[in-house]
Coordinates of C-alpha atoms in Angstrom, one line a residue:
M212 CA -23.2 -23.1 29.6
R213 CA -21.0 -20.3 28.3
W214 CA -18.4 -22.6 26.7
K215 CA -21.1 -24.5 24.8
R216 CA -22.5 -21.2 23.4
I217 CA -19.0 -20.2 22.4
L218 CA -18.4 -23.6 20.7
K219 CA -21.7 -23.3 18.9
K220 CA -20.7 -19.9 17.5
V221 CA -17.4 -21.2 16.4
N222 CA -19.2 -24.1 14.6
N223 CA -21.5 -21.7 12.9
I224 CA -18.6 -19.6 11.6
L225 CA -16.8 -22.8 10.4
S226 CA -20.0 -24.0 8.7
Y227 CA -20.4 -20.6 7.0
L228 CA -16.8 -20.7 5.7
S229 CA -17.3 -24.3 4.6
N230 CA -20.4 -23.2 2.6
V231 CA -18.4 -20.4 1.1
M232 CA -15.5 -22.6 0.1
E233 CA -17.9 -25.2 -1.4
G234 CA -19.5 -22.5 -3.6
H235 CA -22.9 -22.3 -1.8
R236 CA -22.3 -18.6 -1.3
P237 CA -19.6 -17.4 -3.6
T238 CA -17.4 -14.6 -2.2
A239 CA -13.8 -13.5 -2.6
L240 CA -12.8 -16.3 -0.2
D241 CA -13.3 -18.8 -3.0
V242 CA -9.9 -18.0 -4.4
L243 CA -8.2 -19.4 -1.3
R244 CA -8.9 -22.9 -2.6
I245 CA -5.9 -22.4 -4.9
P246 CA -2.8 -23.6 -2.9
E247 CA -0.4 -21.5 -4.9
Y248 CA -2.4 -18.3 -4.3
R249 CA -2.4 -19.1 -0.6
N250 CA 1.4 -19.3 -0.6
F251 CA 1.6 -16.1 -2.6
I252 CA -0.7 -14.1 -0.4
T253 CA 1.1 -15.3 2.7
G254 CA 4.5 -14.3 1.3
R255 CA 3.1 -10.9 0.3
F256 CA 1.6 -10.5 3.7
F257 CA 4.9 -10.8 5.5
Y258 CA 6.7 -8.6 2.8
I259 CA 4.1 -5.8 3.3
M260 CA 4.4 -6.1 7.1
A261 CA 8.1 -5.5 6.7
L262 CA 7.7 -2.5 4.4
R263 CA 5.2 -0.9 6.8
M264 CA 7.3 -1.5 9.8
V265 CA 10.3 0.2 8.1
T266 CA 8.2 3.2 7.2
T267 CA 7.0 3.6 10.8
I268 CA 10.3 3.0 12.5
V269 CA 12.3 5.2 10.1
G270 CA 9.7 8.0 10.3
W271 CA 9.8 8.1 14.1
R272 CA 13.6 7.8 14.3
I273 CA 14.2 10.6 11.8
Y274 CA 11.8 12.9 13.5
E275 CA 13.3 12.0 16.9
I276 CA 16.7 13.0 15.6
T277 CA 15.7 16.2 13.7
H278 CA 12.3 17.5 15.1
N279 CA 11.8 18.8 11.6
P280 CA 8.7 17.8 9.5
L281 CA 10.7 18.5 6.3
A282 CA 13.0 15.7 7.3
I283 CA 10.1 13.3 7.2
G284 CA 9.2 14.6 3.8
L285 CA 12.7 13.8 2.6
I286 CA 12.2 10.2 3.5
G287 CA 9.3 10.1 1.0
L288 CA 11.4 12.0 -1.7
S289 CA 14.2 9.5 -1.2
E290 CA 11.9 6.6 -2.1
F291 CA 9.9 8.4 -4.7
L292 CA 12.7 9.5 -7.0
P293 CA 14.0 6.0 -7.9
A294 CA 10.6 4.4 -7.9
F295 CA 9.2 7.0 -10.3
C296 CA 12.2 7.2 -12.6
L297 CA 12.6 3.5 -13.0
A298 CA 8.9 2.5 -13.2
L299 CA 8.5 2.4 -17.0
Y300 CA 11.7 0.5 -17.5
A301 CA 10.8 -1.8 -14.6
G302 CA 7.5 -2.7 -16.4
H303 CA 9.4 -3.6 -19.6
I304 CA 11.7 -5.9 -17.5
I305 CA 8.8 -7.5 -15.6
D306 CA 6.9 -8.5 -18.8
K307 CA 10.0 -10.2 -20.3
S308 CA 11.0 -11.9 -17.1
D309 CA 9.9 -14.9 -14.9
K310 CA 8.0 -13.0 -12.3
R311 CA 8.7 -15.5 -9.5
A312 CA 12.5 -15.2 -10.1
L313 CA 12.2 -11.4 -10.2
L314 CA 10.4 -11.4 -6.9
L315 CA 13.0 -13.6 -5.3
R316 CA 15.8 -11.2 -6.4
T317 CA 14.0 -8.1 -5.2
T318 CA 13.1 -9.6 -1.8
A319 CA 16.7 -10.7 -1.3
A320 CA 17.8 -7.1 -2.2
Y321 CA 15.3 -5.7 0.3
A322 CA 16.8 -7.9 3.0
L323 CA 20.2 -6.4 2.3
C324 CA 18.7 -2.9 2.9
V325 CA 17.3 -4.1 6.2
V326 CA 20.8 -5.2 7.1
G327 CA 21.9 -1.7 6.4
L328 CA 19.3 -0.2 8.8
L329 CA 20.3 -2.8 11.4
A330 CA 23.9 -1.6 11.1
L331 CA 22.9 2.0 11.7
A332 CA 20.9 0.8 14.8
F333 CA 23.8 -1.3 16.2
G334 CA 25.1 0.3 19.4
P335 CA 28.8 0.8 18.6
I336 CA 28.1 2.1 15.1
A337 CA 25.2 4.3 16.2
D338 CA 27.3 5.8 19.0
S339 CA 30.2 6.5 16.7
L340 CA 28.1 8.4 14.1
K341 CA 26.6 11.8 14.5
N342 CA 22.9 12.2 14.1
H343 CA 23.2 13.9 10.7
W344 CA 25.2 11.0 9.4
I345 CA 22.6 8.5 10.6
Q346 CA 19.9 10.7 9.0
W347 CA 21.6 10.9 5.6
L348 CA 22.7 7.2 5.5
T349 CA 19.1 6.3 6.3
Y350 CA 18.0 8.4 3.3
T351 CA 20.5 6.5 1.1
I352 CA 19.2 3.1 2.2
I353 CA 15.6 4.3 1.6
F354 CA 16.7 5.4 -1.9
F355 CA 17.7 1.8 -2.6
T356 CA 14.4 0.5 -1.2
G357 CA 12.8 2.8 -3.8
V358 CA 14.8 1.1 -6.6
I359 CA 13.6 -2.3 -5.3
R360 CA 10.0 -1.2 -5.0
A361 CA 10.0 0.0 -8.7
F362 CA 10.3 -3.7 -9.6
A363 CA 8.8 -5.5 -6.7
G364 CA 5.5 -3.7 -6.4
P365 CA 4.3 -4.1 -10.1
T366 CA 5.5 -7.7 -10.1
L367 CA 3.4 -8.5 -7.0
N368 CA 0.4 -7.2 -8.9
A369 CA 1.2 -8.6 -12.3
I370 CA 1.9 -12.2 -11.1
I371 CA -1.7 -12.7 -9.7
A372 CA -3.1 -13.3 -13.2
Q373 CA -0.6 -16.1 -13.6
I374 CA -1.7 -17.8 -10.4
V375 CA -5.6 -17.6 -10.5
P376 CA -8.0 -18.0 -13.5
K377 CA -9.3 -14.9 -15.1
E378 CA -12.8 -15.4 -13.9
K379 CA -11.5 -15.3 -10.3
L380 CA -9.4 -12.1 -10.8
P381 CA -11.9 -9.7 -9.1
N382 CA -12.1 -12.0 -6.1
A383 CA -8.3 -12.3 -6.0
V384 CA -7.9 -8.5 -6.2
T385 CA -10.4 -7.9 -3.3
L386 CA -8.8 -10.5 -1.1
N387 CA -5.3 -9.4 -2.0
T388 CA -6.2 -5.8 -1.0
S389 CA -7.6 -7.0 2.3
A390 CA -4.5 -9.0 3.1
F391 CA -2.3 -6.0 2.0
L392 CA -4.2 -3.7 4.4
T393 CA -4.2 -6.2 7.3
A394 CA -0.4 -6.5 6.9
S395 CA -0.2 -2.7 6.9
V396 CA -2.2 -2.4 10.1
L397 CA -0.1 -5.0 11.9
G398 CA 3.1 -3.6 10.5
H399 CA 2.3 0.0 11.7
A400 CA 0.9 -1.2 15.1
T401 CA 3.7 -3.7 15.8
A402 CA 6.4 -1.1 14.9
G403 CA 4.8 1.4 17.3
F404 CA 4.7 -1.2 20.1
L405 CA 8.3 -2.2 19.5
I406 CA 9.6 1.4 19.3
A407 CA 8.0 2.0 22.8
H408 CA 9.3 -1.1 24.5
T409 CA 12.5 -2.2 22.6
T410 CA 15.4 -0.8 20.8
Y411 CA 15.7 0.2 17.1
L412 CA 18.1 -2.8 16.7
F413 CA 15.4 -5.2 17.8
C414 CA 12.8 -3.5 15.6
F415 CA 14.8 -3.9 12.5
S416 CA 15.7 -7.5 13.5
V417 CA 12.0 -8.3 13.4
V418 CA 11.7 -6.7 10.0
G419 CA 14.5 -8.9 8.8
V420 CA 12.8 -12.0 10.0
Y421 CA 9.6 -11.1 8.1
V422 CA 11.5 -10.5 4.9
I423 CA 13.1 -13.9 5.1
V424 CA 9.8 -15.6 5.7
A425 CA 8.3 -13.7 2.7
W426 CA 11.2 -15.0 0.5
F427 CA 10.6 -18.6 1.5
F428 CA 6.9 -18.4 0.6
I429 CA 7.7 -16.8 -2.7
F430 CA 10.3 -19.5 -3.3
S431 CA 7.4 -22.1 -3.0
L432 CA 5.7 -20.7 -6.1
A433 CA 6.2 -22.4 -9.4
P434 CA 8.3 -20.7 -12.1
K435 CA 6.1 -18.4 -14.3
Q436 CA 5.9 -18.4 -18.0
I437 CA 7.3 -15.4 -19.8
L438 CA 4.3 -14.0 -21.7
V439 CA 6.1 -11.5 -24.0
A440 CA 7.3 -13.3 -27.1
G441 CA 10.3 -12.0 -29.1
E442 CA 12.6 -9.2 -28.4
K443 CA 11.1 -5.7 -28.5
K444 CA 13.2 -2.7 -28.1
T445 CA 12.9 -1.2 -24.6
W446 CA 11.4 2.1 -25.7
E447 CA 8.8 0.4 -28.0
S448 CA 7.8 -1.8 -25.2
I449 CA 7.4 1.1 -22.8
K450 CA 5.5 3.2 -25.3
E451 CA 3.1 0.3 -25.9
G452 CA 2.3 0.2 -22.2
L453 CA 1.8 3.9 -21.9
S454 CA -0.4 4.0 -25.0
F455 CA -2.7 1.3 -23.5
V456 CA -3.1 3.3 -20.3
F457 CA -3.7 6.7 -21.9
H458 CA -6.2 5.2 -24.5
T459 CA -8.2 3.3 -21.9
K460 CA -10.2 6.1 -20.4
E461 CA -11.5 4.2 -17.4
V462 CA -8.1 3.1 -16.4
L463 CA -6.6 6.5 -16.9
G464 CA -9.4 8.3 -15.1
A465 CA -9.2 6.0 -12.0
L466 CA -5.4 6.3 -11.8
A467 CA -5.4 10.1 -12.2
L468 CA -8.1 10.6 -9.6
D469 CA -6.2 8.4 -7.1
L470 CA -2.9 10.1 -8.0
F471 CA -4.1 13.6 -7.0
A472 CA -6.1 12.4 -4.0
V473 CA -3.1 10.6 -2.5
L474 CA -0.7 13.5 -3.5
F475 CA -2.8 16.2 -1.7
G476 CA -4.4 14.0 1.0
G477 CA -1.1 12.6 2.4
A478 CA -1.9 13.6 6.0
V479 CA -0.4 10.3 7.3
A480 CA 3.0 11.7 6.6
M481 CA 2.5 14.2 9.4
I482 CA 1.3 11.6 11.9
P483 CA 4.7 11.6 13.8
V484 CA 4.3 15.4 14.3
Y485 CA 0.7 15.0 15.5
A486 CA 1.5 12.1 17.8
R487 CA 4.5 13.7 19.4
D488 CA 3.7 17.5 19.5
I489 CA -0.1 18.0 19.0
L490 CA -1.8 14.9 20.5
K491 CA 1.1 13.9 22.7
V492 CA 0.4 10.2 22.7
G493 CA 3.8 8.7 22.4
P494 CA 5.1 5.9 20.1
I495 CA 2.2 3.4 20.8
G496 CA -0.4 6.1 20.0
F497 CA 1.7 6.9 17.0
G498 CA 1.6 3.3 15.8
W499 CA -2.2 3.1 16.2
L500 CA -2.7 6.4 14.4
N501 CA -0.6 5.0 11.6
A502 CA -2.7 1.9 11.6
A503 CA -6.1 3.6 11.8
D504 CA -6.3 4.3 8.1
D505 CA -5.6 0.7 7.2
I506 CA -8.0 -0.6 9.9
G507 CA -10.8 1.3 8.2
S508 CA -9.8 0.0 4.8
I509 CA -9.9 -3.6 6.1
C510 CA -13.3 -3.2 7.6
M511 CA -14.7 -1.8 4.3
I512 CA -12.9 -4.4 2.1
M513 CA -14.1 -7.3 4.3
A514 CA -17.7 -6.0 3.9
M515 CA -17.1 -5.7 0.1
T516 CA -15.8 -9.3 0.1
I517 CA -19.2 -10.5 1.3
W518 CA -21.3 -7.9 -0.5
P519 CA -19.3 -6.9 -3.6
L520 CA -20.2 -3.8 -5.6
R521 CA -22.5 -4.7 -8.4
R522 CA -23.2 -1.4 -10.2
R523 CA -22.5 2.4 -10.3
Q524 CA -18.9 1.8 -9.3
G525 CA -17.8 5.1 -11.0
Y526 CA -20.2 7.2 -8.9
I527 CA -19.2 5.3 -5.7
L528 CA -15.5 6.0 -6.5
L529 CA -16.0 9.7 -6.7
Y530 CA -18.2 9.9 -3.6
A531 CA -15.6 7.9 -1.7
V532 CA -12.7 10.2 -2.7
F533 CA -14.8 13.3 -1.8
G534 CA -15.4 11.9 1.6
F535 CA -11.7 11.1 2.0
G536 CA -10.9 14.8 1.5
I537 CA -13.4 15.7 4.3
G538 CA -11.8 13.2 6.6
I539 CA -8.4 14.7 6.0
I540 CA -9.7 18.1 6.9
V541 CA -11.2 16.8 10.2
F542 CA -7.9 15.1 11.1
G543 CA -6.0 18.2 10.4
L544 CA -8.1 20.3 12.7
S545 CA -8.5 17.8 15.5
Q546 CA -6.7 18.1 18.8
L547 CA -8.3 15.1 20.4
Y548 CA -6.7 11.7 20.0
L549 CA -10.0 9.8 19.6
L550 CA -11.4 12.2 17.0
S551 CA -8.1 12.0 15.1
F552 CA -8.2 8.2 15.2
L553 CA -11.9 8.1 14.0
A554 CA -11.1 10.6 11.2
L555 CA -8.3 8.4 9.9
L556 CA -10.5 5.3 10.3
C557 CA -13.1 6.9 8.1
T558 CA -10.6 8.0 5.5
G559 CA -9.3 4.4 5.5
M560 CA -12.8 3.0 4.9
L561 CA -13.4 5.3 1.9
D562 CA -9.9 4.7 0.6
G563 CA -10.6 0.9 0.7
I564 CA -13.5 1.4 -1.7
S565 CA -11.3 3.4 -4.0
V566 CA -8.5 0.8 -3.9
V567 CA -10.8 -2.1 -4.7
I568 CA -12.5 -0.3 -7.6
R569 CA -9.3 0.9 -9.1
G570 CA -7.5 -2.4 -8.7
T571 CA -10.4 -4.3 -10.3
I572 CA -10.5 -2.0 -13.3
V573 CA -6.7 -2.4 -13.9
Q574 CA -6.7 -6.2 -13.5
V575 CA -9.9 -6.8 -15.6
K576 CA -9.0 -4.5 -18.5
T577 CA -5.3 -5.3 -18.9
P578 CA -4.2 -8.0 -21.4
D579 CA -1.9 -10.6 -19.9
P580 CA 1.3 -9.7 -21.9
M581 CA 1.1 -6.1 -20.7
R582 CA 0.4 -6.6 -17.0
G583 CA 4.0 -5.7 -15.9
R584 CA 4.0 -2.4 -17.9
V585 CA 0.5 -1.4 -16.9
S586 CA 1.2 -2.3 -13.2
S587 CA 4.3 -0.1 -13.4
V588 CA 2.4 2.8 -14.8
N589 CA -0.1 2.2 -12.0
S590 CA 2.8 2.3 -9.5
M591 CA 3.9 5.6 -11.0
F592 CA 0.4 7.0 -10.4
I593 CA -0.3 5.5 -7.1
N594 CA 2.6 4.0 -5.2
S595 CA 5.0 6.8 -6.1
S596 CA 2.4 9.4 -5.3
N597 CA 2.5 8.2 -1.6
E598 CA 6.1 9.1 -1.3
L599 CA 5.7 12.3 -3.4
G600 CA 2.7 13.2 -1.2
Q601 CA 4.8 12.6 1.9
F602 CA 7.4 15.1 0.5
E603 CA 4.7 17.6 -0.5
S604 CA 3.3 17.4 3.0
G605 CA 6.7 18.0 4.5
V606 CA 7.3 21.0 2.3
M607 CA 3.8 22.5 2.9
A608 CA 4.2 21.9 6.7
R609 CA 7.4 23.9 6.6
L610 CA 5.8 26.7 4.6
L611 CA 2.3 26.9 6.1
G612 CA 2.6 25.0 9.4
V613 CA 1.6 21.5 10.1
V614 CA -2.2 22.0 10.6
P615 CA -2.8 24.4 7.7
S616 CA -0.8 22.1 5.4
V617 CA -3.0 19.1 6.2
V618 CA -6.2 21.1 5.8
F619 CA -5.0 22.5 2.5
G620 CA -4.4 18.9 1.3
G621 CA -7.9 17.9 2.2
C622 CA -9.4 20.9 0.4
M623 CA -7.3 20.2 -2.7
T624 CA -8.5 16.6 -2.7
I625 CA -12.1 17.8 -2.8
L626 CA -11.3 20.2 -5.6
V627 CA -9.8 17.3 -7.6
V628 CA -13.0 15.2 -7.2
I629 CA -15.2 18.1 -8.3
T630 CA -13.0 18.7 -11.4
T631 CA -13.0 15.0 -12.2
W632 CA -16.8 14.8 -11.9
F633 CA -17.2 17.4 -14.8
K634 CA -14.1 16.6 -16.8
A635 CA -14.3 12.7 -16.9
P636 CA -18.0 11.7 -17.4
S637 CA -16.9 8.2 -18.6
L638 CA -15.3 7.5 -15.3
R639 CA -18.4 8.8 -13.4
K640 CA -20.7 6.5 -15.4
M641 CA -18.4 3.5 -15.4
E642 CA -19.6 0.0 -14.3
Y643 CA -17.9 -3.4 -14.5

């Protein structure tokens, strides 16, 4: 009978997971046996869902108000400036703080920003304000979320080493990345669905609920030991973190490669324009296009969870970023929804490889007392480059047109990989 076959398959899956958890076939799932890590990854999951929903909802609303791709770029610039300018100082603060307490404060602050977005979506307030006031007040709120992310993002990465043993760090990084991308997919897709079928007020209310849930899971963590002994001057502490990154060639090479790839390959910033004006698929199609990149990343990272990379990680990293550039070009030229979705799916798969390799390098090679500062430098290279890439895409779309700007970004990504291949042989030959 069909139900018996289904039950048998479910039992087989549970048996496999049981074997994994008992260590018969070690994978990244082993780390889930640590209760505190489960609470951490759940809280982070809801927090990232909230962030991605805000990105999708705000991007759609601003383009709906302005019909100007540069306006979308200004969203990225609003978040990039504070995140980039405060990153080094944030790293110094993170290393001399209880990371749990810092996460609780930043999550509460993000909840206040969501309240601000809720206010702008509230009927009487929205009706009394002109569109340009809604636009610039939204930029102001996004500026403050950039301030929060300067502290929250590196802290979320740095705290992992205080939750799991060092020998489990590679597994924790892989699973953490998988959960991050799953949350991104659900955040983008849920936001697209809610935009299509509800109001902006309801959309931001859901975001607020997710942030509150995240806060409670973070609250369940134990207080964390402050690992930096003594009182170093702020600049000396910042300089020490920068020196470590710039003198560790594998870390510097991986971060620089990702920086320029994300900066020039930020095609996702133009997805609202493609969805509305080129592919004409509406908000639900827009949500799935936003999620396609992350879906691809999840598929690849889940595969890497079961079959981790054992050697030649440097070569694989460069090949992956090269393929990422090709995928961006295909997306830029496509006028078919399915082809555009598949192109973003492939770029996501290749980006997933890059994220795991880079994240593992940073976690494995960074000493515990410097994790906050190194994670902050990482955020300057990677997280801020997302917002700066969004601004670059908006400016280039204004100057060249939307399609030529996306194709240009893909070509520049390929050029960056070719340059790195010859200029950074230590990265190319790197293994861990």
